[in-house]
Structures are given as C-alpha cells and as structure tokens.
Short mmCIF file of C-alpha atoms in Angstrom, two decimals:
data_model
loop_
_atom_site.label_atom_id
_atom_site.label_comp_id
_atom_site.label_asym_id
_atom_site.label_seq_id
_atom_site.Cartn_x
_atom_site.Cartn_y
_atom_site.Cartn_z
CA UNK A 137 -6.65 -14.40 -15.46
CA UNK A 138 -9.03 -11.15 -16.39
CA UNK A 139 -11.12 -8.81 -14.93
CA UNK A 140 -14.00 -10.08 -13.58
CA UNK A 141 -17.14 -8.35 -16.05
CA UNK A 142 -19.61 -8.44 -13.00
CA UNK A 143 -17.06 -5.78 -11.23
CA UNK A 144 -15.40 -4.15 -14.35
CA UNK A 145 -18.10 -3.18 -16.77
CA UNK A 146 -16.29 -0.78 -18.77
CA UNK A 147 -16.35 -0.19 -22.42
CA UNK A 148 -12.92 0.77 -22.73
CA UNK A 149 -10.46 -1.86 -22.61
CA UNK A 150 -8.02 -2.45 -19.77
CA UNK A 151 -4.06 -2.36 -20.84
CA UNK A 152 -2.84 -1.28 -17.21
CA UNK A 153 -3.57 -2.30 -13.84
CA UNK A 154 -2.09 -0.49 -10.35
CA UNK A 155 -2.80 -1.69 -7.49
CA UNK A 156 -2.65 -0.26 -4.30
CA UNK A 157 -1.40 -2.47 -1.27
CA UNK A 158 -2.54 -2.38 2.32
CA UNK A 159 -6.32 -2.96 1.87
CA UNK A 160 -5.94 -4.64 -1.73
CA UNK A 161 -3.44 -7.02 -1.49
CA UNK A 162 -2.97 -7.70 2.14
CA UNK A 163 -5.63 -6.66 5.10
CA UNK A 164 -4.46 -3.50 7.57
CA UNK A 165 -5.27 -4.53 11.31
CA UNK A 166 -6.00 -0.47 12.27
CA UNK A 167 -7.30 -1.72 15.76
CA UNK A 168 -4.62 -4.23 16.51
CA UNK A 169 -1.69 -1.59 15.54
CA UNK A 170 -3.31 0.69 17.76
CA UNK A 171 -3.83 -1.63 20.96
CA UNK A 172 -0.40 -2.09 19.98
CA UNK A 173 0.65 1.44 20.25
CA UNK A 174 -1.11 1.60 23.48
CA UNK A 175 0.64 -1.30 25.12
CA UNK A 176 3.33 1.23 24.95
CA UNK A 177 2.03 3.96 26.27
CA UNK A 178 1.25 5.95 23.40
CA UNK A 179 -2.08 6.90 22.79
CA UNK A 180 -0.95 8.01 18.31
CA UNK A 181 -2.40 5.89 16.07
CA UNK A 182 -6.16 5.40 14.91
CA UNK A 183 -7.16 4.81 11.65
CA UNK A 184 -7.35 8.26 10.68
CA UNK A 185 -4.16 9.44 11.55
CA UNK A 186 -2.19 8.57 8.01
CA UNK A 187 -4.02 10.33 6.56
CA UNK A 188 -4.29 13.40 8.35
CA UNK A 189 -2.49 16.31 6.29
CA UNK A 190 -1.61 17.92 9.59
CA UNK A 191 -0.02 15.27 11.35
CA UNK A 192 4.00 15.78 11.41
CA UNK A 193 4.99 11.96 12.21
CA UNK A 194 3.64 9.46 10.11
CA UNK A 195 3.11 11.61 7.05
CA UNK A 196 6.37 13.19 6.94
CA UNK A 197 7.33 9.24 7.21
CA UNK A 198 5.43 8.04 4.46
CA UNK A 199 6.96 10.89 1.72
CA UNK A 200 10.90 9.86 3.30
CA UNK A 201 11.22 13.20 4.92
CA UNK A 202 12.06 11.23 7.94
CA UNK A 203 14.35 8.22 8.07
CA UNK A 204 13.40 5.18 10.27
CA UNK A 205 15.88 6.17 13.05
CA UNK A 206 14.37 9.37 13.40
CA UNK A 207 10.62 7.80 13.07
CA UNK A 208 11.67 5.83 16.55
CA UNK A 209 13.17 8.69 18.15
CA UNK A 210 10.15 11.03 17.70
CA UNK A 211 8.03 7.93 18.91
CA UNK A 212 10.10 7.97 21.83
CA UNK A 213 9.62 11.30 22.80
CA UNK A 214 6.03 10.99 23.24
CA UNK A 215 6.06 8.44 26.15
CA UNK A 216 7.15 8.22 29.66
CA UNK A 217 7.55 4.42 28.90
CA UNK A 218 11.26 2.66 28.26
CA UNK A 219 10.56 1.24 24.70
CA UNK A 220 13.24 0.28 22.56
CA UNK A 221 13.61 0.42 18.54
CA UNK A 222 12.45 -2.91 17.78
CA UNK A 223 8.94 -2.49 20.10
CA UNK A 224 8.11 0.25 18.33
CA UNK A 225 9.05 -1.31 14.70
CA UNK A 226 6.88 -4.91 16.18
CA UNK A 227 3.83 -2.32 16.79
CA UNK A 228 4.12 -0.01 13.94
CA UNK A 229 4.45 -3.68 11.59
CA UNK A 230 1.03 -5.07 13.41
CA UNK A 231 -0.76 -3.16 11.40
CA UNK A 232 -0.22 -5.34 8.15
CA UNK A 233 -1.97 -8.38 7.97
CA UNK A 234 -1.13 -11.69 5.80
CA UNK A 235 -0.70 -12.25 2.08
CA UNK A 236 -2.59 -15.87 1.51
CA UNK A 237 -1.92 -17.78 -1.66
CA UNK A 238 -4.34 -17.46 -3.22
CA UNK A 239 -3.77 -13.15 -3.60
CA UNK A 240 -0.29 -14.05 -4.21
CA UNK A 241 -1.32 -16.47 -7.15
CA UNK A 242 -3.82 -13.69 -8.47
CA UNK A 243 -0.99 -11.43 -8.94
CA UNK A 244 1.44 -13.43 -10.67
CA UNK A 245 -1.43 -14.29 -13.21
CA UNK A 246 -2.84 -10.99 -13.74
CA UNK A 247 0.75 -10.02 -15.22
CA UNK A 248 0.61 -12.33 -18.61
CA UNK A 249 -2.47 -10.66 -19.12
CA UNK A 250 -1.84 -6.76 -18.31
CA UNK A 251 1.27 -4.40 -17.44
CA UNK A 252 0.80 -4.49 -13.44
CA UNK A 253 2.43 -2.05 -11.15
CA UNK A 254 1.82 -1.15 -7.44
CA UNK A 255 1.18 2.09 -5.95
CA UNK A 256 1.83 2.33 -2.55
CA UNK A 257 1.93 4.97 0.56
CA UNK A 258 4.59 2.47 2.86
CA UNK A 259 7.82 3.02 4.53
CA UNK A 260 11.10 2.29 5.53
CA UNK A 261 9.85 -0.11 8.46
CA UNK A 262 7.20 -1.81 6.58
CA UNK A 263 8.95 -2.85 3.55
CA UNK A 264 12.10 -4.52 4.58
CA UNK A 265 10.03 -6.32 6.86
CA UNK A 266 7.55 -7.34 4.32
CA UNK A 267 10.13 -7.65 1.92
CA UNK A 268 11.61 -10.62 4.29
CA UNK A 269 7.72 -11.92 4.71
CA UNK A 270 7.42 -12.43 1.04
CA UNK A 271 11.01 -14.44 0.94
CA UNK A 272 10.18 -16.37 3.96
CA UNK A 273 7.06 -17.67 2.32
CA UNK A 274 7.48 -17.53 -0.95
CA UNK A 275 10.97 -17.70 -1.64
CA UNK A 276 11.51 -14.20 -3.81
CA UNK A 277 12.60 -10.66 -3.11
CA UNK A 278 8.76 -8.44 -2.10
CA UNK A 279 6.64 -7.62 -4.60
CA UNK A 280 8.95 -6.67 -7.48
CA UNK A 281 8.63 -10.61 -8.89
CA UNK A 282 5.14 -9.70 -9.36
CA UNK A 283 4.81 -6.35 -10.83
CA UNK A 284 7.03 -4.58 -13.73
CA UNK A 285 7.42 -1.82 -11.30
CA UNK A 286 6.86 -0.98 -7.65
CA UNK A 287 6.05 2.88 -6.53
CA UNK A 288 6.48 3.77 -2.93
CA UNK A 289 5.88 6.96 -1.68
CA UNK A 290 8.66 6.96 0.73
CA UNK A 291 10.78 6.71 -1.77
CA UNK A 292 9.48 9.46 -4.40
CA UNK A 293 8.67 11.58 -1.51
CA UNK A 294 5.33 11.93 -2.88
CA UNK A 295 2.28 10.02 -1.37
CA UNK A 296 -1.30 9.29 -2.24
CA UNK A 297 -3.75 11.26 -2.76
CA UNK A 298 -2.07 13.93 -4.21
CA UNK A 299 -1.98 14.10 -7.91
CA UNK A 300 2.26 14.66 -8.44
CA UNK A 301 2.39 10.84 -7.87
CA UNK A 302 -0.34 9.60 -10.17
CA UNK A 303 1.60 11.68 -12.56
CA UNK A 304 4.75 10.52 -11.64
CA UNK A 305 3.46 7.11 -12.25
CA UNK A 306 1.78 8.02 -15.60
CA UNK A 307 4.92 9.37 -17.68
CA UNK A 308 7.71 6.70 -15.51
CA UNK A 309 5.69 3.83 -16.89
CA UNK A 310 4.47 5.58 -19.99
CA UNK A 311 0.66 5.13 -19.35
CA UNK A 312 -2.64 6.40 -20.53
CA UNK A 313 -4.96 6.60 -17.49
CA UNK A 314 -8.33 5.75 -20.22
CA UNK A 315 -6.08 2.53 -20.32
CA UNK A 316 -5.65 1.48 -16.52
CA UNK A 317 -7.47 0.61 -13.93
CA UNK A 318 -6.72 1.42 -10.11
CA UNK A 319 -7.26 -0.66 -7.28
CA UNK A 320 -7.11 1.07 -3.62
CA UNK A 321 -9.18 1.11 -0.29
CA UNK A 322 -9.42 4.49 0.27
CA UNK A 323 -11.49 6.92 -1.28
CA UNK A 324 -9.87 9.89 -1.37
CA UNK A 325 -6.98 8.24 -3.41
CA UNK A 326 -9.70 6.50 -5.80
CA UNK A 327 -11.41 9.99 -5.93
CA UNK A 328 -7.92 11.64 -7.27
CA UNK A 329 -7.41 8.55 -9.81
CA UNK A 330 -10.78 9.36 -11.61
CA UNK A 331 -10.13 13.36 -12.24
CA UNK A 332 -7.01 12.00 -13.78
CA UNK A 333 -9.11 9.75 -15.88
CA UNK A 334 -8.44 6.05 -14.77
CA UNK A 335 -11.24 3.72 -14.68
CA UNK A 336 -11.63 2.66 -11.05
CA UNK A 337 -12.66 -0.02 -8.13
CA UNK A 338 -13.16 0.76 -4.37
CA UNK A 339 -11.76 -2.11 -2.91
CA UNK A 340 -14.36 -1.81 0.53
CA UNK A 341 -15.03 -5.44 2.49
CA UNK A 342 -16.04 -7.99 1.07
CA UNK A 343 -14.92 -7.13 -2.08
CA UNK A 344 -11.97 -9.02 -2.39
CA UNK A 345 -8.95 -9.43 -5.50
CA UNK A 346 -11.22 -12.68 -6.19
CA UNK A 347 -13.88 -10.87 -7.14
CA UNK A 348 -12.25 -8.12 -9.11
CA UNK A 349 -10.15 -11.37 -11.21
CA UNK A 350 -11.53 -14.56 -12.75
CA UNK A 351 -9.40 -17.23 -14.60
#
C-alpha cells in the first residue's frame, strides 16, 4: 500500500511517514465529550480548549506535568456535583471515537512499504484505555504492533505544536524531514511540520486515510 498520487504529488520521494492520531486514525467526538462534561456539571471542555496555551488543566496533562490522579482531583474541584474518578475518566474517554478495520488494515500495510511512527498529544487516561480497545478488538497491545515507534507527548513532556518534539522525533528515529510526510488534523501542528521541512497533508473531513493510501 502507497501514497495515493492524487493527494501526494510530491517530487521528492517518501521514506517516512508520522501520523498523528485523534483526527487521522480515529474520529474525536468534541461535542459529545463536552455534553459529557456537562452532564457533570462542568461547563470545561470545547474544542478549543487543548489547545489553548493558557489553560492550566488539560495542557499541563497532555506534557505529564500532571498525573491522572491529580487530572481528577482538579476536575473535581470545579463542580458542586458528587462525581467520582471513573465519571470523569468515561467523559474525558468520549471524546475518542472508533478505529474501523479498514484504518486498522491501512496501517499495518503502510509499514512494509515505509518506516511509520505516530505522533501524538494523548494522556495517561486515554491510552490505557485505548490501549485495552485495540486488544479487545484486535487482539494486540495499542498501536505499537503497527508502528516502529509511538511518541506521546505525555510522556516526553513535550506536545504538539511546538517544535522541541518534531525534533525530538527527528534525531530518536534518525529522520530527514525532506524524507517524511506528516499526517495531522490540526493546522497549527501541520503549520510547525512544514518550517521544519516535512512534506505535509491536512487531514480536514472528508479526507480520510483511504484517500491519502491506495493498494
């Protein structure tokens, strides 16, 4: 499986491919993690606020400055309402979506063709539960079955869109960004990619992974 021409029209030949993963691999459900949120009384989430560089709970979450413990006890604190550890880890998780078969397949065949590795701003809830999701289904351990390495910000303590972990990426897996292509969702992080110098796609609806790949 390669790189669909019709989306990829480079020149330069693709060696590398990172992929990003909420919005690329699986679907984020911003509105349903935020009803979600609600349903507890807390009024804290919107699409916007992961992003935010001022906002002192889920960023400092994302880049492990926070543990999970203390995630749900600063939740806590910011509603009158009795909610307990695992209501807050069932809303916070509502905000991934599914990984069908056919992505799942994609991924696993991209590899014999390139080095694939996935770049990802997650945390300490979402990837033991996803983690299990992937086992459940598919009967292996999360994504490091289909990538040669996995890079989450939680656990460099570095996040996307900041250049240190693009870098941090580049000399671990001993890349040349003229070489790779990125896949993410979101903009800025595309926008930071390409003044590094990797060739890029916006994954934005209805672009999909099965237009980006073709057997």
């Amino acid at each position: 499986m390669t790189l669909s021409g019709a989306i990829y029209n480079g020149k330069t030949k693709i060696k590398n491919i990172i992929f990003d993963w909420g919005g690329v691999i699986t679907d984020l459900h911003f509105d349903r993690a935020k009803k979600a949120f609600i349903d507890l009384g807390l009024h804290i989430f919107d699409e916007s606020v992961p992003h935010d560089p001022n906002d002192d709970l889920f960023i400092p979450f994302e880049v492990g400055k926070i543990t999970p413990q203390q995630f749900r006890d600063r939740v806590k604190t910011m509603t009158s309402n009795t909610v307990t550890d695992e209501m807050i880890d069932n809303a916070w998780n509502s905000l991934l979506g599914e990984l069908p078969e056919v992505r799942w397949n994609i991924l696993q065949e991209v590899r014999k063709n390139y080095r694939t590795f996935l770049l990802s701003n997650t945390n300490g809830i979402h990837l033991p539960f996803y983690s299990k999701y992937i086992k459940d289904k598919y009967g292996v351990d999360g994504y490091e079955s289909v990538f040669e390495k996995t890079y989450y910000s939680y656990e460099l303590q570095l996040r996307k869109p900041n250049a240190d972990i693009f870098n941090y990426l580049i000399k671990d897996a001993g890349i040349h960004p003229a070489e790779s292509l990125f896949i993410d969702d979101f903009i800025e992080n595309i926008d930071t990619a390409r003044l590094l110098g990797f060739h890029t796609i916006q994954m934005k609806k209805p672009l999909s992974l099965t237009d980006v790949f073709i057997s």
